[in-house]
Each structure stands twice: as structure tokens, then as C-alpha cells.
CSV table of C-alpha atoms in Angstrom, one decimal:
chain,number,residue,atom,x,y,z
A,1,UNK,CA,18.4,-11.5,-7.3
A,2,UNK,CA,14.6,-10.9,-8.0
A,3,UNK,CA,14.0,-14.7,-7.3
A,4,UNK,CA,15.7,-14.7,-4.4
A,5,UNK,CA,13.8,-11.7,-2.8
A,6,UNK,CA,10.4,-13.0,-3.5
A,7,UNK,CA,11.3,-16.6,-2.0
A,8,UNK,CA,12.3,-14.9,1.1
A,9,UNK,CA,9.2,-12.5,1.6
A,10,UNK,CA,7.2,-15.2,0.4
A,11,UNK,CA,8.5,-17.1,4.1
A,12,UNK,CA,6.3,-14.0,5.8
A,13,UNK,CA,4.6,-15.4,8.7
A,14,UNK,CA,4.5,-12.1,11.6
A,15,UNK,CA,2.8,-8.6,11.5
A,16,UNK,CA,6.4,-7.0,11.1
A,17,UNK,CA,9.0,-9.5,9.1
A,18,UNK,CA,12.6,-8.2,7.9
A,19,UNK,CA,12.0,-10.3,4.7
A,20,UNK,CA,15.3,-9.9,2.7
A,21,UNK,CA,19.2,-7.8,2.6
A,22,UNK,CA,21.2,-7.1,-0.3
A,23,UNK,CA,24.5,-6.0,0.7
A,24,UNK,CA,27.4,-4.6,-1.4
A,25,UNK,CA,31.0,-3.3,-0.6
A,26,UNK,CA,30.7,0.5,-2.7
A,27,UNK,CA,28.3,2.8,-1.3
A,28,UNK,CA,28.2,6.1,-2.9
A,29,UNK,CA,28.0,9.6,-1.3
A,30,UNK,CA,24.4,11.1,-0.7
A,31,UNK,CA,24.1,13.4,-3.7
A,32,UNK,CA,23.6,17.1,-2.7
A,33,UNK,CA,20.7,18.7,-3.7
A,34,UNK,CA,20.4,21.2,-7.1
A,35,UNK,CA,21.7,24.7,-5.8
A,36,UNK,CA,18.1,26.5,-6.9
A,37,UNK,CA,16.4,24.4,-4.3
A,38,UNK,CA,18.2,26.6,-1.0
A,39,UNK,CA,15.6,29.5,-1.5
A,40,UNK,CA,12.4,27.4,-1.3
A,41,UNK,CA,11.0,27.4,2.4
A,42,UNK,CA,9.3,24.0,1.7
A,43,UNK,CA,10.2,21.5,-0.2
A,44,UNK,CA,10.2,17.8,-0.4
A,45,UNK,CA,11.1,14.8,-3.7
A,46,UNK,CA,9.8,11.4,-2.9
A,47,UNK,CA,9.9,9.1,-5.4
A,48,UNK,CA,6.8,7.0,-5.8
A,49,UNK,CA,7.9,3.7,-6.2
A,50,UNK,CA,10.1,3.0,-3.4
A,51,UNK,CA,8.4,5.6,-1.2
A,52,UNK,CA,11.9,7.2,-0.3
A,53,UNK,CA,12.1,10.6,0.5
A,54,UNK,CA,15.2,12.0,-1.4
A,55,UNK,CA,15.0,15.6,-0.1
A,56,UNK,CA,12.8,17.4,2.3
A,57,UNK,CA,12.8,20.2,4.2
A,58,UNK,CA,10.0,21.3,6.6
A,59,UNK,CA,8.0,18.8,5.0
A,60,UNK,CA,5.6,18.3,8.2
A,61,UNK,CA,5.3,21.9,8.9
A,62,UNK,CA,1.7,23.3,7.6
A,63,UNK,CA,1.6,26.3,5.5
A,64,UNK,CA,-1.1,27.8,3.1
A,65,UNK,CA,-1.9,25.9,0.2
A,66,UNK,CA,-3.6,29.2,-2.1
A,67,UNK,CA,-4.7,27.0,-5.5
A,68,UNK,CA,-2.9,24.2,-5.0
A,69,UNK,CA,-6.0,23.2,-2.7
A,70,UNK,CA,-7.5,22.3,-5.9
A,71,UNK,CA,-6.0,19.2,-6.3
A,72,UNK,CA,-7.8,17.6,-3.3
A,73,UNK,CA,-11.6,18.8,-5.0
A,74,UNK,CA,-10.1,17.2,-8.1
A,75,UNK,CA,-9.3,14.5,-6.4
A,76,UNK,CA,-13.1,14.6,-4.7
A,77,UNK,CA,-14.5,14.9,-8.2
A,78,UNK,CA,-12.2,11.7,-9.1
A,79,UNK,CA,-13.3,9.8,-6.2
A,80,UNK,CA,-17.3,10.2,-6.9
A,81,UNK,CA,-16.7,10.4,-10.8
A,82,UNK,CA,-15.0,6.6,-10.8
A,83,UNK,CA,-17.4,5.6,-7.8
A,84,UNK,CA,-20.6,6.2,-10.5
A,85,UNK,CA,-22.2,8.9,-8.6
A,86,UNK,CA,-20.7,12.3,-10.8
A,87,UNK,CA,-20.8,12.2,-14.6
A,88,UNK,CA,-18.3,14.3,-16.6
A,89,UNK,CA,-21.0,15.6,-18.7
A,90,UNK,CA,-23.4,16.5,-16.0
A,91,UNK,CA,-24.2,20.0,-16.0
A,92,UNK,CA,-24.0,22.1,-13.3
A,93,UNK,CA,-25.9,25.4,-12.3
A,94,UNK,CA,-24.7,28.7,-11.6
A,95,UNK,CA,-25.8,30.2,-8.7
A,96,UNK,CA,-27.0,34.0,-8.9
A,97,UNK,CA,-24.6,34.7,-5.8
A,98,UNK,CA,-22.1,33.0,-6.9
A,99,UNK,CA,-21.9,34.5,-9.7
A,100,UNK,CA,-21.7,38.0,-8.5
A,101,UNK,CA,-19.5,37.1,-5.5
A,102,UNK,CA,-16.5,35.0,-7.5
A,103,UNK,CA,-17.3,36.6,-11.4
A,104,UNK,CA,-13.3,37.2,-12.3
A,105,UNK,CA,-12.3,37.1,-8.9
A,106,UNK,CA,-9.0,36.0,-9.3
A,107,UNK,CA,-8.0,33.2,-12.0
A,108,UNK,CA,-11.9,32.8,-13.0
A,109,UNK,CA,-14.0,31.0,-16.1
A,110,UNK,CA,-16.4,33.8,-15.9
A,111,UNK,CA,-19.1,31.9,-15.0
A,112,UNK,CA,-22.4,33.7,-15.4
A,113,UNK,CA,-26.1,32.8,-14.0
A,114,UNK,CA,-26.9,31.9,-17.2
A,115,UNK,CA,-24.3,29.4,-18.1
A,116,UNK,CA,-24.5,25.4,-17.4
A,117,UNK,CA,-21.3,24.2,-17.5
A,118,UNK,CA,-20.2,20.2,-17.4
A,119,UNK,CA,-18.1,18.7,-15.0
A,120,UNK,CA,-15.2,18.1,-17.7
A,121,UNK,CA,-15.3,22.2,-18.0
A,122,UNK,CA,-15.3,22.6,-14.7
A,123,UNK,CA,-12.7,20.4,-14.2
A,124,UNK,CA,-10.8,21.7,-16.8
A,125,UNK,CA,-11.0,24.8,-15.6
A,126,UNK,CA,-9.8,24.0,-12.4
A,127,UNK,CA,-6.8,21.8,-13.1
A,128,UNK,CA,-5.8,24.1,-16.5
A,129,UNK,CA,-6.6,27.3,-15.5
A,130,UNK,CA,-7.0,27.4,-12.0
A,131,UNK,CA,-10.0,28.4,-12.2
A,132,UNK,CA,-11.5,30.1,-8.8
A,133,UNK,CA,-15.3,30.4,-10.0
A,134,UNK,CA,-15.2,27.0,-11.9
A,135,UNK,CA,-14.2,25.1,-8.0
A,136,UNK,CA,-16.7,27.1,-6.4
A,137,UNK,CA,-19.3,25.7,-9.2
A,138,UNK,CA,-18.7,22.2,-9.0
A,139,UNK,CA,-18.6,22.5,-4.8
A,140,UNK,CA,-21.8,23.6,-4.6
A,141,UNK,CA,-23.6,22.1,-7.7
A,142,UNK,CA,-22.3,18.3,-6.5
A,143,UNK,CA,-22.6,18.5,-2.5
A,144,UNK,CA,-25.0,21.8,-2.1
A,145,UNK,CA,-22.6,24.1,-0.5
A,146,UNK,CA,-19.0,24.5,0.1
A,147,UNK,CA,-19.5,23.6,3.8
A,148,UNK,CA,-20.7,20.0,2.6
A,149,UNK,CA,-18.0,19.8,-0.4
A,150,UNK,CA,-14.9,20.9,2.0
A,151,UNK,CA,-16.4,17.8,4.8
A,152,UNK,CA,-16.0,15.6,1.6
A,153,UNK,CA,-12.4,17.1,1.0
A,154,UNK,CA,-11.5,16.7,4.8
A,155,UNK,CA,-12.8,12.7,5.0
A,156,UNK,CA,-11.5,12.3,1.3
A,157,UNK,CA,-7.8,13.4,3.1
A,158,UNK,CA,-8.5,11.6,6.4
A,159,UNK,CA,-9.0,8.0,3.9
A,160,UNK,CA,-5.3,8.6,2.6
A,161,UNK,CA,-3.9,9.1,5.3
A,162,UNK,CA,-3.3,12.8,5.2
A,163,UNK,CA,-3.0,14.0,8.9
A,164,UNK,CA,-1.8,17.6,8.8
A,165,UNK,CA,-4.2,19.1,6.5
A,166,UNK,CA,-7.2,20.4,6.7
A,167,UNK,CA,-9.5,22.3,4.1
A,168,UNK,CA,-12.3,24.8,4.7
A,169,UNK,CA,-12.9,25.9,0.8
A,170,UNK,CA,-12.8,24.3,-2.6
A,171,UNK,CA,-10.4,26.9,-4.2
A,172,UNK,CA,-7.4,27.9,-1.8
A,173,UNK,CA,-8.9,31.4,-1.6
A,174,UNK,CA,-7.7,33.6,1.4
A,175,UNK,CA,-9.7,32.2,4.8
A,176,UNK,CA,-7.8,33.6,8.1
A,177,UNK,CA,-5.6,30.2,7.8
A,178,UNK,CA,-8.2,27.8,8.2
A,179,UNK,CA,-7.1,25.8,5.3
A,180,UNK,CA,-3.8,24.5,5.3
A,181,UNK,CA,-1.4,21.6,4.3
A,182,UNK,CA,1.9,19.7,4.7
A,183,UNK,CA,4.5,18.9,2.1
A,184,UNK,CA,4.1,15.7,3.1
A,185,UNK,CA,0.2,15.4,2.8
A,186,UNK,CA,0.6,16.3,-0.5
A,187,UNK,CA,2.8,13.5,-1.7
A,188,UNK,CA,0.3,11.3,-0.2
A,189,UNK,CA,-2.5,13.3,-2.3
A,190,UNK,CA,-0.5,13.2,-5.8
A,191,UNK,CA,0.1,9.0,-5.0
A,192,UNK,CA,-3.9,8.8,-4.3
A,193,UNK,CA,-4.5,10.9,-7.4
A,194,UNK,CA,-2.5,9.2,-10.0
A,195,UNK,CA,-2.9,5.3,-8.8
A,196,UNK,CA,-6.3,5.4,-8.2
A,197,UNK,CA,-7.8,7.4,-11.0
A,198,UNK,CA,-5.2,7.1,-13.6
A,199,UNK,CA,-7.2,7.7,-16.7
A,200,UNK,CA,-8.9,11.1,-15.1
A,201,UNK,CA,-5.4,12.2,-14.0
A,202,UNK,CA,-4.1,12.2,-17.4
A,203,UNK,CA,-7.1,13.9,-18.8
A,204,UNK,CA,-7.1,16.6,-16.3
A,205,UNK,CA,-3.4,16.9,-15.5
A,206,UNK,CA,-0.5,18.3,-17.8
A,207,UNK,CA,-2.9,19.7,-20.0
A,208,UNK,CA,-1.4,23.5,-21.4
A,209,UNK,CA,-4.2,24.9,-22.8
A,210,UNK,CA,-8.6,24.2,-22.7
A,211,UNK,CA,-10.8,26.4,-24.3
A,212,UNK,CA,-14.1,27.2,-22.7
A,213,UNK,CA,-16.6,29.3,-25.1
A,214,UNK,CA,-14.5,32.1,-26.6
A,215,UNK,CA,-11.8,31.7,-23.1
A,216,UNK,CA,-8.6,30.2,-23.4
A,217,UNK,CA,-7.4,28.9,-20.0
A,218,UNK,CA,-3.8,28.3,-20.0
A,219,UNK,CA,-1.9,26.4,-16.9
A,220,UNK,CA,1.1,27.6,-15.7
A,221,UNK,CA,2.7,25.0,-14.6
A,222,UNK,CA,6.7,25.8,-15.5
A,223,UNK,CA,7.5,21.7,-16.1
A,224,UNK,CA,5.0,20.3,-18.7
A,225,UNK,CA,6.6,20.5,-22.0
A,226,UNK,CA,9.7,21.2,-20.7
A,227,UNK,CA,11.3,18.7,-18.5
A,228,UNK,CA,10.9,15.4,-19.8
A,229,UNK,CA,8.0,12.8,-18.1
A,230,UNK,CA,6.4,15.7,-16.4
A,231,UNK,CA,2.8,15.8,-16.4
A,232,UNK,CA,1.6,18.2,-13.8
A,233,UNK,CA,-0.4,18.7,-11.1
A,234,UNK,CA,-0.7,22.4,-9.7
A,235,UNK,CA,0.6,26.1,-9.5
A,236,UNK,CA,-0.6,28.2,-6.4
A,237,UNK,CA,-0.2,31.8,-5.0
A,238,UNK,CA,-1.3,34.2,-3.1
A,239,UNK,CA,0.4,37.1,-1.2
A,240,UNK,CA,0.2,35.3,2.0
A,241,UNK,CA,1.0,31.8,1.0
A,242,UNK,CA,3.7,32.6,-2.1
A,243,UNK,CA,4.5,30.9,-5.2
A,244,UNK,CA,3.5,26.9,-4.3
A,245,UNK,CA,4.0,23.8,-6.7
A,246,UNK,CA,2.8,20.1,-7.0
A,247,UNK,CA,4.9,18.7,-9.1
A,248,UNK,CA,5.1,15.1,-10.8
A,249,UNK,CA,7.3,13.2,-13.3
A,250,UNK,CA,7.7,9.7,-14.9
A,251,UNK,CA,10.7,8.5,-17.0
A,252,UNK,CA,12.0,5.4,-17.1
A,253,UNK,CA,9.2,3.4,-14.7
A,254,UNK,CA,9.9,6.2,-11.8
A,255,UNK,CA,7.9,8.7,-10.6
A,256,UNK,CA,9.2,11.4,-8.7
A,257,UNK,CA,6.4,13.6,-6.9
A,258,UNK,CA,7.8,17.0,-5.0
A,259,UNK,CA,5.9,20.0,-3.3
A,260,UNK,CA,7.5,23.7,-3.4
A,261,UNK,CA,5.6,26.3,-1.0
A,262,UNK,CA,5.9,29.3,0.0
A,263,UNK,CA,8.9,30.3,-2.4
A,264,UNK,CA,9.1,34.6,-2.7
A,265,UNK,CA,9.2,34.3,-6.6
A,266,UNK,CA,7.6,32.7,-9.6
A,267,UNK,CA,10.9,32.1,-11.0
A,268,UNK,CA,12.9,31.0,-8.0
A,269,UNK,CA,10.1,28.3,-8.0
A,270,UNK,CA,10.0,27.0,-11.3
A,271,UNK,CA,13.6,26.8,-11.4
A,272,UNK,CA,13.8,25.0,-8.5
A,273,UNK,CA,10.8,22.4,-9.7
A,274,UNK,CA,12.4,22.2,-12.9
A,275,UNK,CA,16.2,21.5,-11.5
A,276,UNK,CA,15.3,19.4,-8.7
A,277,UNK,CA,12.9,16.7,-11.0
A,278,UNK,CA,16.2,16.5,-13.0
A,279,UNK,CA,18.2,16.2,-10.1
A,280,UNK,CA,15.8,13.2,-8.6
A,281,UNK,CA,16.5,11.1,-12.5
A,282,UNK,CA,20.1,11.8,-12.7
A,283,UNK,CA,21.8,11.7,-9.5
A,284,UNK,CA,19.3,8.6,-8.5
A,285,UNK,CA,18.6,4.8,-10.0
A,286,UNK,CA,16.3,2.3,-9.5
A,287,UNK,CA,17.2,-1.1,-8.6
A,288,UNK,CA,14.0,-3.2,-9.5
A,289,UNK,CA,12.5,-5.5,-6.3
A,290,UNK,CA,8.7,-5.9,-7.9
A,291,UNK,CA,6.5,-5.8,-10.7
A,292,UNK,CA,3.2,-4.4,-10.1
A,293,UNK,CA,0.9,-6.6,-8.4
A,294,UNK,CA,3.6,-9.5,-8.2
A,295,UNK,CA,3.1,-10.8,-4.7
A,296,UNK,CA,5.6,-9.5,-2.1
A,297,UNK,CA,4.5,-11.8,1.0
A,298,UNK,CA,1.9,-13.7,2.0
A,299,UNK,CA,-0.1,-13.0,5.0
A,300,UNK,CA,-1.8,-14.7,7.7
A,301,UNK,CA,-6.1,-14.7,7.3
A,302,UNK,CA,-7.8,-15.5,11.1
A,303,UNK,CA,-11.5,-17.1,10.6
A,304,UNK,CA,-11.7,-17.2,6.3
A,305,UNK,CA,-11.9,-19.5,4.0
A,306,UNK,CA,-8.2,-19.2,3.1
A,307,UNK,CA,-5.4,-19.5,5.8
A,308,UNK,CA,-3.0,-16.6,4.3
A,309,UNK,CA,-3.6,-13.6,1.2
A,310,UNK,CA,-1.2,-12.8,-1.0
A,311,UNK,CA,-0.3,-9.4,-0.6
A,312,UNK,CA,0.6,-6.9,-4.0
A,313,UNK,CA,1.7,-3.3,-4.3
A,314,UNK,CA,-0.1,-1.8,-7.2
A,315,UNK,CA,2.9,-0.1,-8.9
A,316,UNK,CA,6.2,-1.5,-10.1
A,317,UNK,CA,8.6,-1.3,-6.8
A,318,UNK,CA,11.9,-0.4,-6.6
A,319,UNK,CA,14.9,0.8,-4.5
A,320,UNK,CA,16.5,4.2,-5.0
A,321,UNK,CA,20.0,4.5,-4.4
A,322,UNK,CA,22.3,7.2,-5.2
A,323,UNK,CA,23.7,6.7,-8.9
A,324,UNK,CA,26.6,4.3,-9.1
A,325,UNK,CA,25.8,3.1,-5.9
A,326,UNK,CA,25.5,-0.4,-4.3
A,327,UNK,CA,24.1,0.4,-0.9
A,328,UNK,CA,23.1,-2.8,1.3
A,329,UNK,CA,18.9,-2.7,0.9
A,330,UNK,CA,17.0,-4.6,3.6
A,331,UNK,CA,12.9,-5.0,2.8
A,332,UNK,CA,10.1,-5.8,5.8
A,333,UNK,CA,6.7,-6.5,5.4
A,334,UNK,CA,4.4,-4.8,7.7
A,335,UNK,CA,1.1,-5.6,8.8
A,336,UNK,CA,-1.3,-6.2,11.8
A,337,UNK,CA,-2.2,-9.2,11.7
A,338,UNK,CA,-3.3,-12.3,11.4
A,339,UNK,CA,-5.7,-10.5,9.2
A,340,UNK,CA,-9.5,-11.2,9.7
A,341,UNK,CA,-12.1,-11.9,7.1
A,342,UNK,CA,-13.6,-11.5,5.0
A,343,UNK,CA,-11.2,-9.4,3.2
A,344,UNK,CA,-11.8,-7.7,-0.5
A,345,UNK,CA,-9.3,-7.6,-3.7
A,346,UNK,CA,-7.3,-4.4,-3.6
A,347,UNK,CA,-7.8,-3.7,0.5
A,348,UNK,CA,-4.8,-1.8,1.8
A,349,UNK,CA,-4.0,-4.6,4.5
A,350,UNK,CA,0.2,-3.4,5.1
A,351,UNK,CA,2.8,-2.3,4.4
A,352,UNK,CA,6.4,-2.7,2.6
A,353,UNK,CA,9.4,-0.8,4.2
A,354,UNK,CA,12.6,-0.3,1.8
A,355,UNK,CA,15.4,0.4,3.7
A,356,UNK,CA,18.8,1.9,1.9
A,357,UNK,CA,22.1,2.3,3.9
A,358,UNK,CA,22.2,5.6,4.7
A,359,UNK,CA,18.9,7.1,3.6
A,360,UNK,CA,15.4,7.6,5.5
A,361,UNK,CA,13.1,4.2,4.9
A,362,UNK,CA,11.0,4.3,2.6
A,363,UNK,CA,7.2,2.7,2.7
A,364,UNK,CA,5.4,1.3,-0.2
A,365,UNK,CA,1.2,0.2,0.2
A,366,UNK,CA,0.9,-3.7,-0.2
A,367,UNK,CA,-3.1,-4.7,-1.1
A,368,UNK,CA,-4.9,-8.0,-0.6
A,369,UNK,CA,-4.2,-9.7,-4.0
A,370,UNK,CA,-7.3,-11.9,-3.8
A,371,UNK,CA,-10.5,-12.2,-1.9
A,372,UNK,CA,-10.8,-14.0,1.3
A,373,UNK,CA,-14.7,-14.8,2.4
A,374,UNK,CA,-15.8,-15.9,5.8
A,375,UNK,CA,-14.6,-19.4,6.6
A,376,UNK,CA,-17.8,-22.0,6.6
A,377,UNK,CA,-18.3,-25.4,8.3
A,378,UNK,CA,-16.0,-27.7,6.2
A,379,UNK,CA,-13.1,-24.0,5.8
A,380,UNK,CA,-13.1,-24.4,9.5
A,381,UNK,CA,-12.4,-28.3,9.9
A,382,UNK,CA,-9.8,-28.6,7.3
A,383,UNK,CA,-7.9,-25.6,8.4
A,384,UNK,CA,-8.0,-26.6,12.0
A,385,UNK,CA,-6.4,-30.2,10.9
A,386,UNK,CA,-3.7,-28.2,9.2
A,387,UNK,CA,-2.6,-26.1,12.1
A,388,UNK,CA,-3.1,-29.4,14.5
A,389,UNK,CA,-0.7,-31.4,12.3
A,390,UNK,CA,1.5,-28.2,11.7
């Protein structure tokens, strides 16, 4: 079955192709979510590789993020740590006013004037401990201020794709509402976070305990260490916002990613993070479509030196189905094309849409798989005979 789905999206020639259908006689019901979810305000499961959304509710509705804002000034730390331009062991200054204003305010490192802590630390304390002080630090040591570090936050969401979010600090502290996010977004963020900087994610995220000088930051996040595969991201809270959770899992070549907001107890949250992750392994199954970076389609190049790219999702794709299940699966490759050159190795260029009878689509990011320069003199001849004699 494999085969025969990559011969028939390999046949891609339009912007928008329905490339393949599996059909079956049995479909299974639409499992019902775990019971401990129904107190959660907010709440949506997507798993990763197939892009389906298995639960949601009020997903695109904003709401106050309170720590879980971190992740996006990890994420920013990520994006200019892997780009060359931050070093984990750069040290950053303390700011007189900064100490005094955020010293144990909140979760805090209790960062003094006279400490020089590095980015890992920081970072550390950020992720691990939530550290309030420690976001504030990096923020202004890296851009100069937190009015330049929440414009990187802001463009860093707008280049994912996050559209109902916006951030105005680097900590989730209480600001009148001016920062705020979607379910949704975060998914998006989580995706961004693990794919493109896996090796920082792992460092960072999941980790139960950091030490920094004689204070031990501990995380609390109520899945790590106790529901198998899970390996973060974020706990949040303030009185305004109430107990929040961005929540990730592998097992088994899936990742599940879920966001909890705005839930009226710690423990009504972590139970429902901790039942619903099970939920999304159990009552769900994978039925495999791609390896990572196998090409899905090809598509059409205007004006380079190559008539068509191969295009390559950079994670193992799948369809999710309810367990037991044999649901009819139809894929389509999506795209705006023809494409024009030049176009770079590992471009986002389209798009593949799973769809499962019965069940929202799901959309999965397909990337150039090789580079297409500009087409020159002889590039232009050649491909000109071949659409003449085609």
C-alpha cells in the first residue's frame, strides 16, 4: 500500500492535487474523550505526524498564557542559538533594576547584580524552573530590552504561522491582557520547537531538576516521569489565567502535542494532561504513509534549472484513525505553484492534507527536498524543447 501511495503523489502536476484513497468497509466509532478532560476550559490533542486534531475545544479562542509564554523566548533563544548568533555559554549581565524589580518575584533564580549567569542557566532556569528573573535576564542581555526581545518573540510567532497570539513580555507575568495566545498557536509552537531545534529541545525540555549555585529548580510538569514518552514542555499560572499546560509525548513514532488553559485547579489539570496523552496512544493508531523526508510529490519549478522539486515532510507521516478502525484516507498535496526559483533545501513550499472519514483534515508541512538555482542559457533551451515536445 506504501508503494502505491507514493506512485500516485508522485503523478502531482497542480497547486491542489487529491493524490491517493484508501478505502475500507469497517469504520470505528469516534472515541470519546477521557472523562477528566470536561473541566478544562481549553484544550486541544493534535498529533504531530498526521496533523490531525483529535480533540479540541475553544482552541482558537485567546486566553492568558501566565509562564507558559516561556516557551516562545525558548524558542527565540533556539532560533538565534542554532542560527550562530547566541552561545550557551555566553554570559549575561544583571542589571541593577532588574534585580531589585524581579529578585524572588514569583518563581525566580535569585539573580543578583553581581551574578553572570550563561545562557544554558538561564535557560535552565526558565524551562526547569520557570524561572521569572532568569527570562527577564536573557530578554534584556541578548536584545537590550524586553521591548526589543518581545518584537523578536512576535516575528519569531508570525514565521510559524502563529496568528492569534501576541506577546508583550518574556515571562507571562500579569500585563492588563496584552499578552495572549491560542490553543492552537501553541501546537504550532511545540511543532516549531521540537523539529527545528531538536537537540536543544531535549536538553532544555523534560528536565525534573537543575541546580544553579546552592538553588535547586524543580519543574512541575505533572507528565515527565510518569506517563510514558512524555518529555515536557511547560506549566503556567496565575490567578487571572489558571493552571495552563503544554504538553508533549512520543511512543511508538507518534507525537501527540496538547495545550490545557485556564483549568481552576492544579490537579484537575494534571489529571487531565496525564489521562488525555493516554487517551491520544490507546484509543488511536497510526497507519504509516511516509518516512521522513521520503518524497511525497513532486512539484512544478517556473524559470530554474530543474523543471519540478521533490517535495519531503521532515518527520515520519502517518494517518490517525480511531483504534481498530479502517476509515477510507484520502491524501492531497497542496501548493501554489508552479514554484519559482531559485528555491533552497528545506523551504516550506506546501502542504500535505490527510483526510480520515469522519474526522477534521489534518495538514502536514512538505519542504523542497533539493535545491533549484536559476535556470541559465542552455536550463532554458532544453526545458523549452521538453515542454514543446510534451
Amino acid at each position: 500500500m506504501k508503494s502505491c501511495l507514493k506512485s500516485a503523489l508522485s503523478l502531482a502536476a497542480s497547486a491542489s492535487l487529491v493524490a491517493a484513497t484508501i478505502s475500507s468497509p469497517v469504520q470505528a466509532a469516534i472515541p470519546a474523550p477521557p472523562p477528566e478532560l470536561a473541566p478544562i476550559p481549553v484544550s486541544i490533542l493534535v498529533d504531530i505526524g498526521s496533523g490531525q486534531v483529535l480533540v479540541q475545544r475553544r482552541s482558537n479562542v485567546p486566553f492568558l498564557p501566565a509562564s507558559v509564554t516561556k516557551v516562545m523566548t525558548a524558542f527565540v533563544a533556539f532560533e538565534e542559538i542554532d542560527a550562530g548568533r547566541l552561545s550557551l555559554d555566553r554570559r549575561m549581565p544583571v542589571r541593577p533594576e532588574t534585580a531589585k524589580e524581579w529578585f524572588a518575584k514569583g518563581t525566580s533564580m535569585y539573580l543578583t547584580e553581581k551574578d553572570q549567569p550563561t545562557v544554558r542557566d538561564l535557560l535552565h532556569g526558565v524551562m526547569t524552573a520557570s524561572s521569572n528573573d532568569g527570562a527577564v535576564v536573557l530578554a534584556e542581555g541578548y536584545a537590550g530590552s524586553v521591548a526589543a526581545w518581545a518584537d523578536m518573540m512576535n516575528a519569531a510567532a508570525r514565521r510559524i504561522g502563529m496568528t492569534g497570539s501576541r506577546y508583550h513580555t518574556p515571562n507571562g507575568w500579569m500585563d492588563d491582557g496584552q499578552t495572549y495566545i491560542t490553543a492552537s498557536d501553541m501546537v504550532k509552537l511545540a511543532d516549531a520547537m521540537i523539529t527545528r531545534h531538536p537537540q536543544l529541545y531535549h536538553e532544555f525540555s523534560g528536565v525534573k531538576r537543575y541546580m544553579w549555585r546552592d538553588v535547586a529548580m524543580r519543574s512541575h510538569d505533572p507528565t515527565v516521569g510518569v506517563v510514558p514518552g512524555a518529555d515536557g514542555i511547560k506549566t503556567g499560572y496565575t490567578r487571572e489565567a489558571g493552571y495552563n499546560f503544554l504538553g508533549t509525548a512520543e511512543r511508538g513514532g507518534r507525537r501527540l502535542v496538547m495545550m490545557l488553559a485556564a483549568s481552576p485547579k492544579p490537579k484537575v489539570r494534571d489529571d487531565a494532561a496525564k489521562a488525555l496523552l493516554e487517551w491520544g496512544f490507546s484509543a488511536w493508531e497510526a497507519r504509516h504513509l511516509f518516512d521522513q523526508g521520503q518524497p511525497v510529490s513532486q512539484a512544478k519549478v517556473q524559470g530554474g534549472d530543474a523543471r519540478s522539486v521533490p517535495l519531503v515532510a521532515n518527520r515520519e507521516v502517518h494517518a490517525t484513525l480511531p483504534k481498530g478502525g479502517h476509515e477510507k484516507v484520502a491524501l492531497a498535496v497542496h501548493y501554489k505553484g508552479p514554484l519559482v526559483a531559485p528555491i533552497r533545501k528545506g523551504d516550506q513550499v506546501g502542504e500535505l492534507e490527510i483526510k480520515v472519514e469522519g474526522l477534521a483534515p489534518g495538514r502536514v508541512p512538505l519542504y523542497a527536498g533539493k535545491d533549484v538555482g536559476v535556470a541559465g542559457p542552455l536550463d532554458r533551451l532544453m526545458n523549452g524543447l521538453i515542454s514543446f515536445f510534451a
